Coordinates of C-alpha atoms in Angstrom, one line a residue:
M1314 CA 100.4 130.1 110.3
Q1315 CA 101.0 126.8 108.6
L1316 CA 98.8 123.8 107.7
T1317 CA 100.3 120.3 107.0
R1318 CA 99.1 117.1 105.5
E1319 CA 100.7 114.0 104.8
F1320 CA 100.6 110.8 102.5
C1321 CA 102.4 107.5 102.1
F1322 CA 103.4 105.7 99.2
D1323 CA 105.5 102.8 98.3
A1324 CA 107.4 102.6 95.0
A1325 CA 110.4 101.2 93.3
H1326 CA 113.2 102.8 91.7
C1327 CA 117.0 102.4 90.8
L1328 CA 119.7 105.1 90.7
E1329 CA 121.8 104.4 87.5
N1330 CA 124.4 107.1 88.7
Y1331 CA 125.8 104.7 91.1
D1332 CA 128.7 102.3 90.3
P1333 CA 127.9 98.8 88.8
G1334 CA 127.4 96.5 91.6
H1335 CA 126.2 99.2 94.1
P1336 CA 122.7 98.1 95.8
N1337 CA 121.2 101.5 94.9
R1338 CA 121.9 100.7 91.0
R1339 CA 119.5 97.6 91.2
I1340 CA 115.9 98.0 91.3
H1341 CA 114.6 98.2 94.8
G1342 CA 111.7 99.9 96.7
H1343 CA 111.0 102.2 99.6
S1344 CA 108.1 103.2 101.6
F1345 CA 108.0 107.0 101.2
R1346 CA 106.2 109.6 103.6
V1347 CA 105.3 113.0 102.1
R1348 CA 104.7 116.1 104.3
V1349 CA 103.1 119.0 102.3
T1350 CA 102.8 122.5 104.1
L1351 CA 100.9 125.6 103.3
T1352 CA 101.6 129.0 104.6
G1353 CA 98.8 131.7 105.1
M1354 CA 96.0 133.1 107.3
P1355 CA 92.6 131.7 107.4
D1356 CA 90.3 133.6 105.2
D1357 CA 87.5 135.7 106.6
T1358 CA 84.6 133.6 105.2
T1359 CA 85.7 130.0 105.8
G1360 CA 88.1 130.4 108.8
Q1361 CA 90.7 128.1 106.8
I1362 CA 93.9 128.5 104.6
V1363 CA 92.4 125.7 102.4
D1364 CA 89.5 123.4 102.7
L1365 CA 91.0 120.3 103.9
S1366 CA 88.9 117.9 101.9
E1367 CA 90.3 120.0 98.7
F1368 CA 93.8 119.7 99.8
G1369 CA 93.4 115.9 100.4
T1370 CA 92.0 115.3 97.0
I1371 CA 94.8 117.1 95.4
L1372 CA 97.5 115.1 97.6
E1373 CA 95.5 111.8 96.7
H1374 CA 95.6 112.4 92.9
L1375 CA 99.6 112.7 93.3
R1376 CA 99.9 109.6 95.7
E1377 CA 97.8 107.7 93.1
Q1378 CA 100.6 108.5 90.4
L1379 CA 103.4 107.3 92.6
D1380 CA 102.1 104.4 94.6
H1381 CA 103.3 101.1 93.4
H1382 CA 105.0 102.5 90.4
M1383 CA 108.4 102.4 89.3
L1384 CA 109.4 106.1 89.8
N1385 CA 112.2 105.9 87.1
E1386 CA 109.2 105.6 84.4
I1387 CA 107.3 108.8 85.5
D1388 CA 107.8 111.7 83.3
G1389 CA 110.2 114.0 85.3
L1390 CA 111.4 111.6 87.7
E1391 CA 113.9 109.5 85.7
T1392 CA 116.5 110.1 88.6
P1393 CA 114.3 109.5 91.4
T1394 CA 116.4 110.7 94.1
L1395 CA 114.7 112.3 97.4
E1396 CA 115.5 115.8 96.2
N1397 CA 114.1 115.0 92.7
I1398 CA 111.0 113.6 94.1
C1399 CA 110.6 116.9 96.4
L1400 CA 111.0 119.1 93.3
W1401 CA 108.7 117.0 91.2
L1402 CA 105.9 117.1 93.9
W1403 CA 106.5 121.0 94.1
E1404 CA 106.0 121.4 90.4
H1405 CA 102.8 119.4 90.6
L1406 CA 101.4 120.9 93.8
S1407 CA 102.2 124.6 93.1
P1408 CA 99.7 125.3 90.4
D1409 CA 96.8 124.1 92.7
L1410 CA 98.1 125.2 96.2
P1411 CA 99.3 128.9 95.7
D1412 CA 100.0 129.0 99.6
L1413 CA 102.6 125.9 99.2
S1414 CA 105.5 126.6 101.2
A1415 CA 107.1 123.3 101.8
V1416 CA 107.6 119.7 100.7
E1417 CA 109.2 117.2 102.8
V1418 CA 109.8 113.5 101.6
F1419 CA 110.9 110.9 104.3
R1420 CA 112.4 107.4 104.1
D1421 CA 111.4 106.6 107.7
S1422 CA 113.1 103.1 107.9
L1423 CA 116.4 104.6 106.6
G1424 CA 116.0 107.7 108.8
Q1425 CA 116.4 110.0 105.7
S1426 CA 114.5 113.1 104.4
C1427 CA 114.8 116.0 102.1
L1428 CA 112.9 119.3 102.7
Y1429 CA 112.1 121.6 99.9
Q1430 CA 111.0 125.3 100.5
G1431 CA 112.0 126.9 97.4
S1432 CA 110.5 129.1 94.9
R1433 CA 107.9 127.6 92.3
H1434 CA 110.3 128.5 89.5
V1435 CA 112.4 125.1 89.7
N1436 CA 114.9 124.9 86.8

């Protein structure tokens, strides 16, 4: 069984690995949508995988760290690609959400997303 919540944030970044003159090298912004999925079975007492209010509080804490910030300035997001944003979110969510099974980051306006379903032991 899977339980999913989403949140959105707007942020700026630049990708310095692009050639000089490429638009992605300049500071620019995106609206991001994040989908976080837990996999498990409801416990016998609550009938839930996790309390949805607690789940929302954990996600809101991360959203506040990202929303309207320069992603390159956030520790661990110095190269804020979709892939690295997924990994950063996983690393920050997994200690509080042991049933974490997927993190997906979307840039809907560009039709892009990245899905990470890996282990909690990220290099």
